[in-house]
Amino acid sequence: MVLTGLTIVSQDNNYWNQMPGSRSALLGGAVVGGVRDNSAIFYNPGALSFIDSSSISITANSFQYETAKVINGGGTGVDYLSKQFQTIPLVSVSSTFKIKRFPKSTLGIMVFTKNQTSNVFSKRVDDSLSKDILGTYDECYYYSKNPKIGYIGDFNMRTGLNETWIGFGYSHKLNKYFSLGLTPFVAYRTQYYSKSFVSRVMLDKYSNYAQGQVTSEGYSDISNIASSSIRLLGKFGLSIDLGNLKIGSSFTSSSYNLGGKALISRDITYNGGLADPYSSIQPFFGPPKDTVIYAYMYNLNDKQEVIKTTFKSPASLALGLEYRLKNTTFAFSGEYFWKVDPYNFITPDSNNFYRSGNIAPSASSPTTINSAKSNKYLKIIEANRAVFNYGFAIEQSLSSTVISYLNSIKLKNLNLEGITICLSYRTDKTSFKKNSNDFWVYKYGYGDTTYTVGQRMSFSENDIHHLNFGLTFQRQKSDLHIGFLYSYGTNNQFEALNNISDPKDNVISNNLGAVPNFSNNAEYVYKSYSILLGYTYHLK
């Protein structure tokens, strides 16, 4: 019997995942050149001085339907699947103000959610499997006349990320064509990661394991990490307005860490059996080569609170163009993000991670469990690769004849001054860069051991493509925005979460299904459908 649940929301390694601003979101963020509303505080502060009036804007993503599938995520033939409908509490609020004494200057403030993501996995296998899951005869020496043994594998994983930015923009118009601007941002980031894997094998009471007082085997790995961090960064913008042609560029600095703290805990326990090749005791039954099994166990455990954190975000450079041809506007923006070299995001103190057991050092193993320290094996290492994202959009304004017709017949109570239709596409490359492996890789030589030892909190590794379609209804003092967003992405090199489909022990090197098969990748397929709602009120 297999019970499976999975929830996946958004992506945690994508810079262009969520685009703030009403019109800007409908245009897929392709507004670095032509933004003329409050969202210029984020995209290009140099454009603030070209905004005609002060305004207040509220944007909210209301509803989202997602499907996600991790093919072979639990080993060959075991997939994770999710279909869900949910409300997304994403809101951005912004405002701009003209200064009467300084008509060439504009101030603005913006508060918005830059990224919000969560993942929930739940899987349980409760079945009678072949006794071969304990390994081959020559490895574990398990012998029993019963061809089946009971197996329970239970896996749960939750990750979450929320990042809120607040920015204070200032722009100064040099002349009718050029304007410069600056926005300092304070970013507050919270992130959590929790995982539990519990497996149990019920052995035959007449087996040679039972002779060694080993009636069951079990492995558990329970980990919890929670962190918060505050950082400072700045954005510099240049905007050029040539009438129908608008050009813009912005540079975002790398971040400066202001502080943060974290909690980290992990408990790993194994109880099982191991062959004693030097035993002179003859087993109850089986070939003479059978060996008596003795109890084998160990425990690794530590918990530390109020650990300092250091989170880094990269510098980036953006360029945008917007050209208006009669009632049609064409827009393009691209942004290059520099890489972030591997760094310690969370570094625990050097406590003993290994607590107890009857495990002995192994000269053939590059890592011995009984010498494990928390500062080496529980640290969180982060890194980001360089990526380039781009997007383009088309915005079509309906003719005045159509607007007059709608006001007189269909929408006469709305007093519409204009309607625009938007269509956009943007890429959203993942910045994920593998830089560490859990210590089981080194203990048993799995995969590529050139990476350093450490844990990871980030999850997603998908390049995402976003398609937007939206409408803007313009009135004298307000605008109403509604849009539809379709996002999709695949990754056929996704690392499996575990190997429940083939939970072999093999002298605990597979840990009863907890350790994935690194030679077989899973495939992650992500799709989402969203509705965007926005409202802008013009103060004058």
XYZ file of C-alpha atoms in Angstrom:
540
model
C 0.000 0.000 0.000
C 1.345 3.431 -0.934
C -0.135 6.716 0.312
C 1.235 9.842 -1.359
C 0.622 13.578 -1.028
C 2.517 16.440 -2.607
C 2.144 20.202 -2.696
C 4.473 22.472 -4.644
C 4.142 26.252 -4.795
C 6.409 28.496 -6.821
C 10.217 28.275 -7.072
C 12.939 29.297 -4.621
C 15.908 29.722 -7.000
C 14.296 31.950 -9.653
C 14.781 35.729 -9.731
C 11.911 36.574 -12.107
C 9.313 34.389 -10.475
C 7.040 37.113 -9.094
C 6.868 40.517 -10.752
C 5.472 43.402 -8.639
C 3.213 46.097 -9.978
C -0.111 45.908 -11.799
C 0.665 46.883 -15.410
C 4.250 45.680 -14.995
C 3.097 42.206 -13.991
C 0.768 42.015 -17.006
C 3.719 42.952 -19.224
C 5.826 40.201 -17.649
C 8.280 42.664 -16.128
C 9.391 43.885 -19.571
C 9.127 47.490 -18.371
C 12.685 48.591 -17.526
C 12.539 50.983 -20.472
C 8.950 52.199 -20.373
C 7.634 51.877 -16.818
C 5.563 54.950 -15.926
C 3.828 53.922 -12.722
C 4.733 53.250 -9.085
C 6.514 49.994 -9.868
C 9.370 52.106 -11.298
C 10.608 52.125 -7.692
C 11.583 48.495 -8.280
C 12.237 48.180 -12.018
C 13.933 51.505 -12.787
C 13.892 54.354 -10.245
C 15.153 56.696 -12.937
C 11.685 56.628 -14.505
C 9.898 57.998 -11.431
C 10.308 61.599 -12.606
C 8.396 60.817 -15.804
C 5.243 59.819 -13.886
C 2.590 62.476 -14.493
C 0.628 62.202 -11.242
C 0.875 60.900 -7.694
C -0.890 57.581 -7.150
C -1.487 54.641 -4.842
C -1.361 51.120 -6.267
C -2.372 47.744 -4.832
C -1.631 44.469 -6.606
C -2.678 40.987 -5.491
C -2.441 37.514 -6.953
C -5.715 35.965 -5.936
C -6.041 32.383 -7.137
C -3.700 29.710 -8.421
C -4.150 26.184 -9.731
C -1.038 24.048 -9.913
C 0.004 20.630 -11.108
C 3.369 19.124 -10.299
C 4.879 15.764 -11.031
C 8.230 14.368 -9.923
C 8.743 11.335 -12.137
C 10.818 8.646 -10.390
C 11.110 10.934 -7.378
C 10.947 7.949 -5.042
C 13.070 5.709 -7.255
C 12.292 3.928 -10.516
C 8.546 3.696 -11.055
C 7.552 5.806 -8.050
C 6.227 9.276 -8.975
C 5.006 12.198 -6.907
C 1.890 13.892 -8.240
C -0.068 16.948 -7.139
C -3.155 18.812 -8.350
C -4.420 21.668 -6.224
C -6.320 24.937 -6.165
C -5.389 27.616 -3.640
C -5.445 31.282 -2.722
C -2.139 33.161 -2.892
C -1.845 35.994 -0.313
C 0.548 38.108 -2.370
C 0.090 41.877 -2.074
C 2.220 44.854 -3.082
C 1.448 48.435 -2.061
C 3.185 51.491 -3.520
C 2.827 55.238 -3.725
C 4.595 58.138 -5.440
C 4.580 61.833 -4.558
C 5.577 64.982 -6.397
C 7.359 67.713 -4.442
C 6.014 71.203 -5.190
C 9.202 73.004 -4.227
C 11.263 70.594 -6.339
C 9.192 69.899 -9.473
C 11.974 67.879 -11.083
C 12.096 65.417 -8.177
C 9.793 62.517 -7.298
C 9.657 60.354 -4.187
C 8.151 56.892 -3.846
C 7.711 54.031 -1.425
C 6.936 50.409 -2.222
C 6.303 47.339 -0.061
C 5.955 43.999 -1.810
C 6.543 40.275 -1.625
C 9.560 39.496 -3.782
C 9.343 35.724 -3.440
C 7.019 33.280 -1.751
C 7.380 29.554 -2.125
C 6.597 26.357 -0.259
C 6.808 22.624 -0.822
C 5.069 19.796 1.011
C 5.808 16.145 0.316
C 4.275 13.174 2.069
C 4.738 9.541 1.131
C 4.233 6.240 2.946
C 4.920 2.695 1.810
C 3.514 -0.134 3.953
C 3.987 -3.430 2.179
C 5.385 -6.928 2.213
C 8.531 -6.965 0.106
C 11.131 -9.456 -0.954
C 13.720 -10.330 1.649
C 16.307 -9.214 -0.923
C 15.899 -5.642 0.333
C 18.369 -6.620 3.058
C 21.007 -7.133 0.415
C 22.609 -10.081 -1.335
C 23.748 -13.220 0.385
C 27.415 -12.272 0.334
C 26.798 -8.795 1.761
C 24.401 -9.163 4.657
C 24.104 -12.934 4.972
C 20.360 -12.764 5.645
C 18.798 -16.212 5.479
C 15.170 -17.200 5.987
C 12.764 -19.717 4.483
C 10.142 -16.956 4.291
C 10.653 -15.083 0.996
C 8.889 -11.945 2.285
C 9.498 -9.387 5.021
C 7.402 -6.424 6.120
C 8.618 -2.951 5.131
C 7.412 0.510 6.195
C 8.886 3.659 4.689
C 7.451 7.056 5.642
C 8.801 10.285 4.110
C 7.690 13.846 4.848
C 9.263 17.100 3.711
C 8.241 20.748 4.058
C 10.084 23.794 2.771
C 9.062 27.416 2.766
C 10.411 30.814 1.802
C 9.029 34.322 2.149
C 10.917 37.455 1.188
C 9.471 40.939 1.713
C 11.102 44.088 0.337
C 10.557 47.721 1.202
C 12.080 50.408 -1.013
C 12.303 54.203 -0.892
C 12.762 55.682 -4.344
C 14.072 59.048 -5.425
C 14.311 60.378 -8.967
C 15.565 63.631 -10.474
C 14.796 64.756 -14.015
C 17.885 66.216 -15.653
C 15.940 67.548 -18.638
C 12.924 66.577 -20.714
C 14.732 63.490 -22.023
C 16.899 62.158 -19.186
C 16.222 61.179 -15.590
C 18.252 59.433 -12.870
C 17.033 57.578 -9.794
C 18.004 55.539 -6.757
C 16.118 53.096 -4.564
C 17.654 51.609 -1.413
C 15.910 48.371 -0.398
C 15.689 46.506 2.878
C 14.887 42.820 2.347
C 13.617 40.529 5.117
C 13.836 36.819 4.349
C 12.482 33.848 6.315
C 13.054 30.253 5.302
C 12.350 26.844 6.807
C 13.112 23.247 5.948
C 11.896 20.124 7.726
C 12.322 16.524 6.654
C 11.634 13.163 8.226
C 12.315 9.706 6.867
C 11.359 6.722 9.009
C 11.738 3.153 7.802
C 11.152 -0.187 9.513
C 11.799 -3.773 8.420
C 10.077 -6.606 10.337
C 12.267 -9.710 10.111
C 11.343 -13.365 10.214
C 11.634 -14.627 13.779
C 13.267 -17.830 12.523
C 15.963 -16.099 10.484
C 19.631 -15.981 11.314
C 19.076 -12.340 12.268
C 16.765 -13.461 15.046
C 19.509 -15.725 16.393
C 21.562 -12.570 16.941
C 18.620 -10.938 18.759
C 17.872 -8.738 15.734
C 14.138 -8.991 15.068
C 13.768 -5.725 13.161
C 15.777 -3.050 11.414
C 15.026 0.642 11.423
C 16.402 3.901 10.162
C 15.204 7.439 10.858
C 16.473 10.832 9.751
C 14.653 13.890 11.141
C 15.864 17.377 10.320
C 14.517 20.884 11.066
C 16.008 24.189 9.963
C 14.522 27.686 10.309
C 16.263 30.946 9.480
C 15.687 34.661 9.130
C 17.945 37.324 7.646
C 17.943 41.025 6.827
C 20.020 42.561 4.078
C 20.470 45.902 2.353
C 20.805 46.507 -1.379
C 20.423 49.383 -3.793
C 19.155 49.959 -7.318
C 20.364 52.736 -9.622
C 18.348 53.702 -12.700
C 18.635 55.733 -15.895
C 15.589 56.535 -18.005
C 15.490 58.143 -21.448
C 12.180 59.397 -22.882
C 12.190 60.165 -26.626
C 8.435 60.234 -27.052
C 7.386 57.028 -28.778
C 10.741 55.431 -27.894
C 11.692 54.886 -24.261
C 14.980 53.403 -23.062
C 15.995 52.422 -19.553
C 18.756 50.712 -17.641
C 19.157 49.750 -13.999
C 21.908 48.281 -11.849
C 21.187 46.376 -8.636
C 24.030 46.038 -6.153
C 24.959 42.824 -4.406
C 23.516 42.637 -0.917
C 25.036 43.687 2.393
C 24.114 41.436 5.300
C 22.564 43.237 8.289
C 22.075 40.160 10.463
C 19.976 37.094 11.034
C 19.552 33.973 13.121
C 18.745 30.312 12.631
C 17.723 27.130 14.401
C 19.068 23.823 13.184
C 18.510 20.274 14.462
C 18.984 16.774 13.122
C 18.610 13.278 14.517
C 19.751 10.137 12.694
C 19.248 6.711 14.249
C 19.950 3.250 12.886
C 19.161 -0.086 14.517
C 19.905 -3.261 12.615
C 22.238 -6.142 12.122
C 25.630 -6.792 10.628
C 27.332 -10.025 9.722
C 30.025 -11.342 12.079
C 32.418 -13.210 9.778
C 34.539 -14.347 12.734
C 31.736 -16.004 14.702
C 32.178 -19.700 15.476
C 28.489 -20.168 16.220
C 26.653 -22.339 13.726
C 23.324 -20.798 12.575
C 20.058 -22.673 13.156
C 19.737 -23.463 9.469
C 20.994 -22.465 6.079
C 24.178 -23.092 4.132
C 27.395 -23.411 6.166
C 28.499 -20.054 4.780
C 25.759 -18.352 6.775
C 27.122 -16.055 9.426
C 25.619 -15.053 12.738
C 24.296 -11.476 12.778
C 24.995 -9.162 15.689
C 23.164 -5.959 16.626
C 24.537 -2.859 14.935
C 23.399 0.651 15.876
C 24.348 4.292 16.064
C 22.847 7.714 16.772
C 23.766 11.194 15.559
C 21.996 14.128 17.170
C 22.396 17.853 17.721
C 20.258 20.960 18.051
C 21.485 24.544 18.075
C 19.558 27.793 18.311
C 20.334 31.472 17.671
C 23.017 30.736 15.079
C 24.133 33.726 13.020
C 23.200 33.683 9.334
C 24.693 35.336 6.284
C 22.591 35.444 3.123
C 23.896 36.868 -0.151
C 22.115 37.990 -3.312
C 23.915 38.880 -6.549
C 24.397 42.104 -8.442
C 22.446 42.478 -11.692
C 22.246 44.719 -14.736
C 19.013 45.306 -16.675
C 18.245 47.002 -19.985
C 14.834 47.750 -21.480
C 13.242 49.258 -24.582
C 9.677 50.326 -25.278
C 8.340 51.605 -28.613
C 4.847 52.869 -29.309
C 3.409 52.660 -32.828
C -0.003 54.334 -32.900
C -2.166 52.235 -30.531
C 0.342 49.396 -30.143
C 3.271 49.283 -27.715
C 6.182 46.836 -28.006
C 8.409 46.235 -24.969
C 11.546 44.234 -24.216
C 13.661 43.832 -21.073
C 16.630 41.660 -20.177
C 18.557 41.256 -16.947
C 21.885 39.582 -16.211
C 22.534 38.275 -12.695
C 26.100 37.653 -11.637
C 27.076 34.425 -9.861
C 27.448 34.014 -6.117
C 30.368 31.822 -5.088
C 29.747 29.115 -2.451
C 29.484 30.507 1.074
C 28.346 29.318 4.493
C 24.782 30.514 5.018
C 24.472 28.805 8.417
C 27.460 27.454 10.366
C 26.682 25.614 13.632
C 29.157 25.340 16.496
C 31.597 22.436 16.626
C 29.488 20.124 18.785
C 29.654 16.344 18.681
C 27.131 15.145 16.124
C 27.888 11.454 16.769
C 26.410 10.437 20.136
C 26.457 6.658 20.548
C 26.733 3.315 18.789
C 28.923 0.327 18.179
C 30.312 1.518 14.881
C 34.078 1.298 14.391
C 36.316 3.538 12.254
C 36.871 2.278 8.727
C 40.191 2.839 6.998
C 38.538 2.339 3.621
C 35.918 5.019 4.205
C 36.823 8.692 3.606
C 34.404 9.731 6.372
C 33.871 7.991 9.702
C 30.538 8.642 11.405
C 31.882 8.386 14.931
C 34.040 11.487 14.447
C 31.279 13.660 12.962
C 31.073 17.290 14.130
C 28.070 19.577 13.652
C 29.994 22.503 12.187
C 31.042 20.279 9.278
C 28.066 18.034 8.662
C 25.128 20.316 9.576
C 26.262 23.572 7.974
C 24.197 25.101 5.165
C 26.122 26.061 2.044
C 24.579 28.241 -0.655
C 25.699 29.371 -4.110
C 24.119 30.760 -7.279
C 25.161 30.517 -10.887
C 24.973 33.443 -13.299
C 21.732 33.659 -15.299
C 20.197 35.911 -17.950
C 16.434 36.422 -18.109
C 14.526 38.253 -20.799
C 10.938 39.111 -21.582
C 8.920 40.849 -24.257
C 5.375 42.162 -24.388
C 2.760 43.708 -26.669
C 0.159 46.154 -25.387
C -2.776 47.132 -27.591
C -5.007 50.110 -26.778
C -8.565 49.970 -28.053
C -9.613 52.862 -30.261
C -11.637 55.785 -28.933
C -14.528 54.672 -31.123
C -14.711 51.324 -29.329
C -14.472 53.005 -25.906
C -17.286 55.424 -26.778
C -19.447 52.522 -27.919
C -18.855 50.566 -24.717
C -19.588 53.576 -22.529
C -22.850 54.302 -24.325
C -24.214 50.772 -24.528
C -22.462 48.090 -22.469
C -20.414 49.738 -19.696
C -22.026 53.123 -19.330
C -21.762 53.118 -15.511
C -17.975 52.701 -15.559
C -17.146 55.853 -17.528
C -14.166 54.222 -19.173
C -11.423 56.345 -20.695
C -9.490 53.452 -22.206
C -8.935 49.697 -22.370
C -5.630 48.008 -23.110
C -4.910 44.368 -23.885
C -1.541 42.893 -22.865
C 0.287 39.776 -23.977
C 3.742 38.874 -22.622
C 6.319 36.122 -22.278
C 9.349 35.917 -20.020
C 12.011 33.390 -19.108
C 12.909 32.589 -15.518
C 16.159 30.648 -15.393
C 17.063 28.821 -12.218
C 20.146 30.082 -10.391
C 20.560 26.800 -8.515
C 24.131 25.601 -8.286
C 25.027 22.401 -6.503
C 27.832 23.000 -4.038
C 27.503 20.377 -1.297
C 26.485 16.785 -0.579
C 25.067 15.177 2.508
C 27.688 13.163 4.362
C 26.260 9.804 3.212
C 27.794 10.591 -0.171
C 31.224 10.559 1.418
C 30.598 7.678 3.789
C 29.676 5.311 0.977
C 31.139 6.991 -2.098
C 27.897 7.880 -3.868
C 27.859 10.188 -6.882
C 30.335 13.030 -7.268
C 32.342 13.375 -4.058
C 34.187 16.488 -5.256
C 31.578 18.689 -3.545
C 32.117 19.672 0.056
C 30.096 18.222 2.936
C 26.977 20.152 3.921
C 23.206 20.485 3.736
C 20.933 22.539 1.474
C 17.705 24.443 2.105
C 16.850 25.397 -1.468
C 14.749 22.969 -3.465
C 13.743 23.963 -6.978
C 16.029 23.582 -9.997
C 13.616 24.361 -12.845
C 13.843 26.884 -15.659
C 10.346 28.397 -15.791
C 8.529 29.998 -18.734
C 5.737 32.507 -18.021
C 2.944 33.527 -20.393
C 0.650 36.463 -19.452
C -2.591 37.799 -20.871
C -4.349 40.754 -19.293
C -6.688 43.720 -19.535
C -6.520 47.200 -18.035
C -9.683 49.282 -17.630
C -8.802 52.975 -17.327
C -11.021 55.539 -15.648
C -10.366 59.209 -14.879
C -8.860 58.593 -11.412
C -8.286 54.841 -11.284
C -7.196 51.791 -13.245
C -8.369 48.202 -12.814
C -6.073 45.380 -13.939
C -6.918 41.720 -14.417
C -4.571 39.121 -15.847
C -4.088 35.442 -16.431
C -0.712 33.755 -16.012
C 0.409 30.321 -17.212
C 3.793 29.009 -16.037
C 5.554 25.800 -16.902
C 8.978 24.198 -16.584
C 10.691 20.813 -16.708
C 13.967 19.435 -15.400
C 15.031 15.905 -16.364
C 18.172 16.082 -14.217
C 16.343 16.470 -10.910
C 17.893 14.551 -8.014
C 15.476 11.966 -6.593
C 14.249 12.476 -3.040
C 14.725 8.875 -1.911
C 14.658 5.304 -3.202
C 11.563 3.817 -1.631
C 10.964 1.775 -4.766
C 14.113 -0.259 -4.020
C 14.848 0.084 -0.282
C 17.843 -2.224 -0.060
C 19.927 -2.099 3.087
C 23.259 -3.385 1.726
C 24.965 -2.980 5.097
C 22.992 0.284 5.630
C 24.563 2.022 2.643
C 21.077 2.701 1.239
C 19.586 3.311 4.709
C 16.449 1.316 3.866
C 15.390 3.601 1.017
C 16.324 6.988 2.500
C 19.287 7.571 0.178
C 18.352 8.069 -3.505
C 19.991 6.277 -6.390
C 22.355 8.994 -7.638
C 22.893 7.232 -10.950
C 19.198 7.605 -11.932
C 17.779 11.134 -12.089
C 14.146 12.049 -11.616
C 12.189 14.441 -13.826
C 10.358 17.422 -12.384
C 7.403 18.838 -14.355
C 5.745 22.020 -13.084
C 2.661 23.904 -14.311
C 0.573 26.649 -12.747
C -2.403 28.814 -13.694
C -2.929 32.135 -11.889
C -5.251 35.125 -11.842
C -3.772 38.558 -11.112
C -5.835 41.468 -9.815
C -4.607 45.045 -9.403
C -5.946 48.503 -8.645
C -4.344 51.931 -9.046
C -5.827 55.160 -7.676
C -4.535 58.483 -9.006
C -4.454 61.142 -6.297
C -4.828 63.912 -8.858
